[in-house]
CSV table of C-alpha atoms in Angstrom, one decimal:
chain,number,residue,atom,x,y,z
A,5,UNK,CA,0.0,0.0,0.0
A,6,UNK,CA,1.2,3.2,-1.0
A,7,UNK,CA,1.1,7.0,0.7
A,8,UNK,CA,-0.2,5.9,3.7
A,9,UNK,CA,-1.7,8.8,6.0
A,10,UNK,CA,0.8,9.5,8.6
A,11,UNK,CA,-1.7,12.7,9.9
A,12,UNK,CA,-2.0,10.6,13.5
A,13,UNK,CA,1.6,11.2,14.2
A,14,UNK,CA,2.7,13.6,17.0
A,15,UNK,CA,4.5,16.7,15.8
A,16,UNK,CA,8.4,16.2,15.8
A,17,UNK,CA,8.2,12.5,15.8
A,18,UNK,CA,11.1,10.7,14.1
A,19,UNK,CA,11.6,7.2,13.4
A,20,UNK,CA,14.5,6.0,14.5
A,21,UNK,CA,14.0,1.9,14.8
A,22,UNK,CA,16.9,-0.3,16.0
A,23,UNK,CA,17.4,-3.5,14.0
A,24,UNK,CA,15.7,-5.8,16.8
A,25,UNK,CA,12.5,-3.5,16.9
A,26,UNK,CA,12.7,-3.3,13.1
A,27,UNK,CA,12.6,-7.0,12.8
A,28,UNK,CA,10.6,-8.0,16.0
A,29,UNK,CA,8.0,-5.1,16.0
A,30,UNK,CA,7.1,-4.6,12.3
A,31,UNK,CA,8.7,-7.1,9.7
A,32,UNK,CA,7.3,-9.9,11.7
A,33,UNK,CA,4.1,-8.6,12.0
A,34,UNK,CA,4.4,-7.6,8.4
A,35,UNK,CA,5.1,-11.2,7.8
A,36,UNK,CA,1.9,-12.9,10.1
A,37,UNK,CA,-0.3,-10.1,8.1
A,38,UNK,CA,-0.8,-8.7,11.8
A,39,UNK,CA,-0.9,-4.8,11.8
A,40,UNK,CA,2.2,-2.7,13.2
A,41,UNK,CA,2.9,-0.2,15.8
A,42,UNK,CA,2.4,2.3,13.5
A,43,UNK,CA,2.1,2.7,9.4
A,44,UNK,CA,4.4,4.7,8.0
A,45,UNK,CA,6.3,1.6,6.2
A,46,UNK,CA,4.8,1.5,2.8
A,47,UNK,CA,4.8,-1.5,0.7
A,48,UNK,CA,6.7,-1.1,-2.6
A,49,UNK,CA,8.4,-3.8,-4.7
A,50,UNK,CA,12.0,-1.6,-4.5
A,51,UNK,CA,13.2,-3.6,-8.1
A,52,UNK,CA,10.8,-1.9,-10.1
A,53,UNK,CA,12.6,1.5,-9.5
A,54,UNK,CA,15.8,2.9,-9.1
A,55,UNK,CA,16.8,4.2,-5.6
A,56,UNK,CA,16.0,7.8,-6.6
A,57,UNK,CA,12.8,7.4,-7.4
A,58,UNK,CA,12.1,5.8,-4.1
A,59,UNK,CA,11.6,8.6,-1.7
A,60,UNK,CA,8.5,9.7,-3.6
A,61,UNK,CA,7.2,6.8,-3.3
A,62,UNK,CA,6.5,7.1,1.0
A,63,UNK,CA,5.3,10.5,3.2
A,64,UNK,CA,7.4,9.4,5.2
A,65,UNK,CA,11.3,10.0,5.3
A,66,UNK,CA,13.9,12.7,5.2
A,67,UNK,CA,17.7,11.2,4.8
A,68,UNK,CA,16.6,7.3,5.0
A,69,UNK,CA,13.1,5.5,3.7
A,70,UNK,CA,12.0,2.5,4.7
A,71,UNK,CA,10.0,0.0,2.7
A,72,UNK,CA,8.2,-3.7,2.4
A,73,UNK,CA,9.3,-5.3,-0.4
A,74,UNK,CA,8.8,-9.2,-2.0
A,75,UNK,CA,11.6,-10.9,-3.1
A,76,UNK,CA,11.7,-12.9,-6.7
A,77,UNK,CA,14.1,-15.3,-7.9
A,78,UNK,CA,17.4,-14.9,-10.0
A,79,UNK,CA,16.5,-18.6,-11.5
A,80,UNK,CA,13.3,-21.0,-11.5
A,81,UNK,CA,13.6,-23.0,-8.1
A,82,UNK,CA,16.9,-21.4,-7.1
A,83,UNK,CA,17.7,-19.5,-3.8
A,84,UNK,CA,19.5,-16.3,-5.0
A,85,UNK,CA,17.3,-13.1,-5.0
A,86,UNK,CA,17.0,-11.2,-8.2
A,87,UNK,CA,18.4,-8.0,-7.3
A,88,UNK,CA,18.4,-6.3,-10.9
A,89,UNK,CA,16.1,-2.8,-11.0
A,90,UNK,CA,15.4,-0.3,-13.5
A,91,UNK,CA,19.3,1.5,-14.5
A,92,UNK,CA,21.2,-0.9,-12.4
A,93,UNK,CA,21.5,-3.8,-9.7
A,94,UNK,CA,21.8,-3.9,-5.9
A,95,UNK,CA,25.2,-5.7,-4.6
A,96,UNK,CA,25.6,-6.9,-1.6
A,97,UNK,CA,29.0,-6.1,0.4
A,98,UNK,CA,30.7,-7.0,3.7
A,99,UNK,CA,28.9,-9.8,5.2
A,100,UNK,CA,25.4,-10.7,7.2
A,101,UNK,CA,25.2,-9.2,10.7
A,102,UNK,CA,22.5,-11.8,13.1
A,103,UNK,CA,20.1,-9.9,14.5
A,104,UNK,CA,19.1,-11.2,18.0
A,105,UNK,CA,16.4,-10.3,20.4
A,106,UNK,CA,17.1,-11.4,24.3
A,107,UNK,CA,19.6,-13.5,23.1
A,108,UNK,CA,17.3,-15.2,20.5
A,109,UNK,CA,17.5,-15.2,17.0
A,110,UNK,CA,15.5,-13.3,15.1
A,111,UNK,CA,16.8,-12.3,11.9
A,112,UNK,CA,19.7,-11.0,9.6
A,113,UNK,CA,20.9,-7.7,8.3
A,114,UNK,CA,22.7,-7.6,4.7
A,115,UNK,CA,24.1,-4.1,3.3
A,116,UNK,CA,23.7,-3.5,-0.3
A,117,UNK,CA,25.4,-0.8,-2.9
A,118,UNK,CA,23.5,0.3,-5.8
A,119,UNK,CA,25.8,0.0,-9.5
A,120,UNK,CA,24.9,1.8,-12.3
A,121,UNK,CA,24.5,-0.5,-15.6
A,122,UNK,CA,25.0,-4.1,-15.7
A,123,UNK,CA,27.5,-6.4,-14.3
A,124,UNK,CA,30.5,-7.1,-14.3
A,125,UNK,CA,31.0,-3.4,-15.5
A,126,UNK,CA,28.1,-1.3,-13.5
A,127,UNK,CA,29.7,1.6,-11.9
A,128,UNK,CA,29.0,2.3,-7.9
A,129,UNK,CA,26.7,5.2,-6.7
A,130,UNK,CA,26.2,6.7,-3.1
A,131,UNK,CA,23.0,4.8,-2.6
A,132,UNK,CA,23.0,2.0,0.0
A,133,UNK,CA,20.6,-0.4,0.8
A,134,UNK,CA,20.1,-2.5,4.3
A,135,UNK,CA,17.9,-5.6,3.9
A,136,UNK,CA,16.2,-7.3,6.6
A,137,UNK,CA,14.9,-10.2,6.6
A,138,UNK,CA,13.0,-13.3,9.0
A,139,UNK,CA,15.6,-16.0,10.4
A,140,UNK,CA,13.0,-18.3,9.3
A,141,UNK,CA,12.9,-17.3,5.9
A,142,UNK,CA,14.5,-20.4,4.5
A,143,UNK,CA,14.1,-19.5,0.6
A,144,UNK,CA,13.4,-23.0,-0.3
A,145,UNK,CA,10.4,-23.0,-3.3
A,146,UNK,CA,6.9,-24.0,-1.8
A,147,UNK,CA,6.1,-27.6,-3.1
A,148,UNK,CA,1.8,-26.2,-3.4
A,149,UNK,CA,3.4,-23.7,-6.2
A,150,UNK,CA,6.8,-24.7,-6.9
A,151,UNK,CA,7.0,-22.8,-10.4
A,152,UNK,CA,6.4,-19.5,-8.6
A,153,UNK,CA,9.2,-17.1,-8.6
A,154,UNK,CA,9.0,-15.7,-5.0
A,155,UNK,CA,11.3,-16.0,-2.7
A,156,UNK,CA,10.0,-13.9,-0.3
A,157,UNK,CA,7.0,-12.6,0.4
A,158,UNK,CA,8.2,-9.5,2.5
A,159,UNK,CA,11.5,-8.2,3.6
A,160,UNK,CA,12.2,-4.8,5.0
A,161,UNK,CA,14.5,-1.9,3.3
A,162,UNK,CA,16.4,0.7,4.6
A,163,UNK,CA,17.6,2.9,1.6
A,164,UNK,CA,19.5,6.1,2.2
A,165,UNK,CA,22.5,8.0,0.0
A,166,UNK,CA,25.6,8.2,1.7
A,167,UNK,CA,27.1,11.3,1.5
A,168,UNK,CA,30.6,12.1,0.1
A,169,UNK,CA,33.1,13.7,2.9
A,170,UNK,CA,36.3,15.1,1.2
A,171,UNK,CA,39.4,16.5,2.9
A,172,UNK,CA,39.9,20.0,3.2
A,173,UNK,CA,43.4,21.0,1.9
A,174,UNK,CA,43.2,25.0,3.0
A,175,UNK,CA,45.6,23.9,5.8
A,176,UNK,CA,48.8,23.3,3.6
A,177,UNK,CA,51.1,24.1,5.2
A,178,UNK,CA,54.1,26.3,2.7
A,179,UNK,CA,57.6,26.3,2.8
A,180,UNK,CA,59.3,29.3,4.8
A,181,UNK,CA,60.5,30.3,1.3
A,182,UNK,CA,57.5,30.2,-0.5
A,183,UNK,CA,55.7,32.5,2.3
A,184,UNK,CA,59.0,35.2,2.0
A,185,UNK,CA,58.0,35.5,-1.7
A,186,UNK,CA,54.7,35.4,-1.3
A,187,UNK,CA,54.7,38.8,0.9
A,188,UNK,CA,57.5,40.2,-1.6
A,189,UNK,CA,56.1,43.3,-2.9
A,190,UNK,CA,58.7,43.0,-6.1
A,191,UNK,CA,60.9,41.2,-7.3
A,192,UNK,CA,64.2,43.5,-6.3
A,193,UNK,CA,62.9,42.9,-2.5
A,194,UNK,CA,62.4,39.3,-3.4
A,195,UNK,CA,65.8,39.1,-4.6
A,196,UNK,CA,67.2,40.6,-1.9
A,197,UNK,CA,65.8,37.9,0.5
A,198,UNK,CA,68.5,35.8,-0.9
A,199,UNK,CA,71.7,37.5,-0.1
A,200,UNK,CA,73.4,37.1,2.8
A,201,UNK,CA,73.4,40.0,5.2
A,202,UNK,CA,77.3,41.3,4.2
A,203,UNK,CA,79.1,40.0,1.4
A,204,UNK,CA,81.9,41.0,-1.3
A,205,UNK,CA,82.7,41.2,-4.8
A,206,UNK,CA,84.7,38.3,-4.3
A,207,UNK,CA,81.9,36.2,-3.1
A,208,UNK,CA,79.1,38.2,-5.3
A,209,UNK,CA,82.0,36.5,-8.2
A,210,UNK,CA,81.8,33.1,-7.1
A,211,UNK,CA,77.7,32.9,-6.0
A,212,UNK,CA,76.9,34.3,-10.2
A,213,UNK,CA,74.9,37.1,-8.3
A,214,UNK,CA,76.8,40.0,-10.0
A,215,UNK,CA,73.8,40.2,-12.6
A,216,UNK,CA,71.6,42.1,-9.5
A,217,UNK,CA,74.3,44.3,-8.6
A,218,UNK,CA,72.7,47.5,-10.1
A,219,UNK,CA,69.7,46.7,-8.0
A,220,UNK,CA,71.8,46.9,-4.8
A,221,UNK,CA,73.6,50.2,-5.7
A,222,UNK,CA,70.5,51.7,-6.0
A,223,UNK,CA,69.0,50.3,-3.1
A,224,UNK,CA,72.1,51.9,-1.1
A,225,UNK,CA,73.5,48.8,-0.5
A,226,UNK,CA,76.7,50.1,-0.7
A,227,UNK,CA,78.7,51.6,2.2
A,228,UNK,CA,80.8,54.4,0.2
A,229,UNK,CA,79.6,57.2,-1.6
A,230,UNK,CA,80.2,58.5,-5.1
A,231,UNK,CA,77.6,60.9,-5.3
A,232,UNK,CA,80.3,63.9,-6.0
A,233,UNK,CA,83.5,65.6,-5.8
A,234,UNK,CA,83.7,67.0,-2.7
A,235,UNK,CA,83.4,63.2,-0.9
A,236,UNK,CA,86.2,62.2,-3.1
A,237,UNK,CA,88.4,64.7,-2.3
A,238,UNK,CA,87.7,64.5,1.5
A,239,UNK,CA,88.5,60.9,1.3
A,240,UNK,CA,91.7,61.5,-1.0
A,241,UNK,CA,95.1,62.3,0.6
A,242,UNK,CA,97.8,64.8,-1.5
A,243,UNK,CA,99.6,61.7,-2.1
A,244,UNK,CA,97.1,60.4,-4.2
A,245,UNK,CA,95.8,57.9,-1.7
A,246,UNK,CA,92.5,56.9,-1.2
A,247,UNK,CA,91.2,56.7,2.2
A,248,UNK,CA,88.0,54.4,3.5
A,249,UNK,CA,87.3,54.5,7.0
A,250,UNK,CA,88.4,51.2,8.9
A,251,UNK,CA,90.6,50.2,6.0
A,252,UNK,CA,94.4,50.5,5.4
A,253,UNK,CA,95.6,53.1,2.7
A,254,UNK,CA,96.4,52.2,-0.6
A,255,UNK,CA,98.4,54.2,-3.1
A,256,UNK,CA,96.7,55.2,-5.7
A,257,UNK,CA,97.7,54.3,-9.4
A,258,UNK,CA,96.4,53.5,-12.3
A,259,UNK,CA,96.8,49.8,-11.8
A,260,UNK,CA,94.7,50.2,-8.8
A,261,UNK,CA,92.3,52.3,-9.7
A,262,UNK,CA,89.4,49.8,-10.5
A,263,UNK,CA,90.6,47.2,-7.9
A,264,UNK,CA,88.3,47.0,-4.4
A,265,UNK,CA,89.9,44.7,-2.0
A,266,UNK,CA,87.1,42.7,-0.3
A,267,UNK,CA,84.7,45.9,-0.1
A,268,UNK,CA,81.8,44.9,2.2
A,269,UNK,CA,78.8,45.5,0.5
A,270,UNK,CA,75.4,45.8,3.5
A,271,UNK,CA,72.2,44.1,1.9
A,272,UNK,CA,69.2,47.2,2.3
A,273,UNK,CA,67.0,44.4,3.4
A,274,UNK,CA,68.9,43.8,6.9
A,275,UNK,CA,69.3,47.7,7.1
């Protein structure tokens, strides 16, 4: 029977069976054609539809419907259910859990995925599937109508769509380098990260980084000034030697006039 009136319900009432009530309190009476505590399971043959079109077919239901449904026959006196619906076939996974009710027996629980297509290639979903059935639901045919196709008159569904939890990856952490050049505002300052705090020609030579340094003499890396005359000649002897503070005096030639002896060069950044 389908869209049962569930009007008698209190307001805010959710149904939240566990397996033993599920199997004790309505599938068996579902079975013995005795009523339930209450109806709000419908009865639907699931394999005529895909799980999709299931929640429309109960009132009853927000993330998980339940359902009464037979059972038919993969093969002619055969026990194994035919589990093929409308785009696809229920497959069952992991194995049966016993359900037991004061330490008696009752029934089982089998989990089922829904596949898209047919087997061997059908491709899974989200959709899962949780099948109860009696304990004594043996399966065997009925020798009054042994051509008949039904394995079971009832069993009880539980059909909900799992949903998809991915990882977040905002918390990656970066490299100390990669966050310098990320709060670089150019790329002189970014280059500037990567020189040491003092250094000299000699070094600047050796470590290829004489390409940049244009970008350090105008970023006042340098110590000594050559911004005009009167600086040269306060620095200049009458000798003709050239004076830096801190530093020995050499004579000035032409031989030596484009030589620096390990001038320290300051990097703006550590300024």
């Amino acid at each position: 029977m389908i869209g049962r009136n569930t009007s008698d319900l209190p307001p805010g009432f959710r149904f939240h069976p566990t397996d033993e009530e599920l199997i004790v309190y309505y599938l068996r009476n579902q079975a013995t054609s005795r009523p339930c505590p209450s109806s709000i399971i419908p009865e639907v043959d699931i394999y005529k539809y895909d799980p999709w079109q299931l929640p429309d077919k109960t009132e009853f239901g927000e993330n998980e419907w339940y359902f009464f449904s037979p059972r038919d026959r993969k093969y002619p006196n055969g026990v194994r259910p035919n589990r093929a619906a409308v785009s696809g076939y229920w497959k069952a996974t992991g194995t049966d859990k016993a359900i037991y009710s004061r330490s008696k027996y009752v029934g089982v629980k089998k989990a089922l995925v829904f596949y898209m297509g047919r087997p061997p290639k059908g491709v899974k979903t989200d959709w899962i599937m949780h099948e109860y059935r009696l304990s004594e639901s043996t399966g065997h045919p009925n020798k009054q109508n042994a051509s008949s196709m039904r394995l079971d008159d009832w069993v009880l569904c539980r059909i909900y769509k799992k949903k998809n939890v991915t990882k977040s990856t905002d918390q990656t952490v970066e490299p100390p380098f990669a966050q310098i050049a990320k709060t670089a505002t150019d790329a002189s300052e970014h280059q500037a990260y990567m020189f040491p705090k003092t250094c000299s020609l000699t070094n600047l030579w050796e470590l290829d980084y004489m390409a940049t340094m244009s970008q350090i003499m105008q970023g006042n890396a340098c110590n000594m000034s050559f911004n005009n005359q009167e600086t040269t000649n306060n620095n200049t002897s009458s000798t003709g030697k050239y004076n830096h503070p801190g530093q020995e005096q050499i004579p000035y030639t032409d031989d030596t006039k484009f030589q620096v002896s390990q001038a320290i060069f300051m990097n703006p950044m550590y300024e």
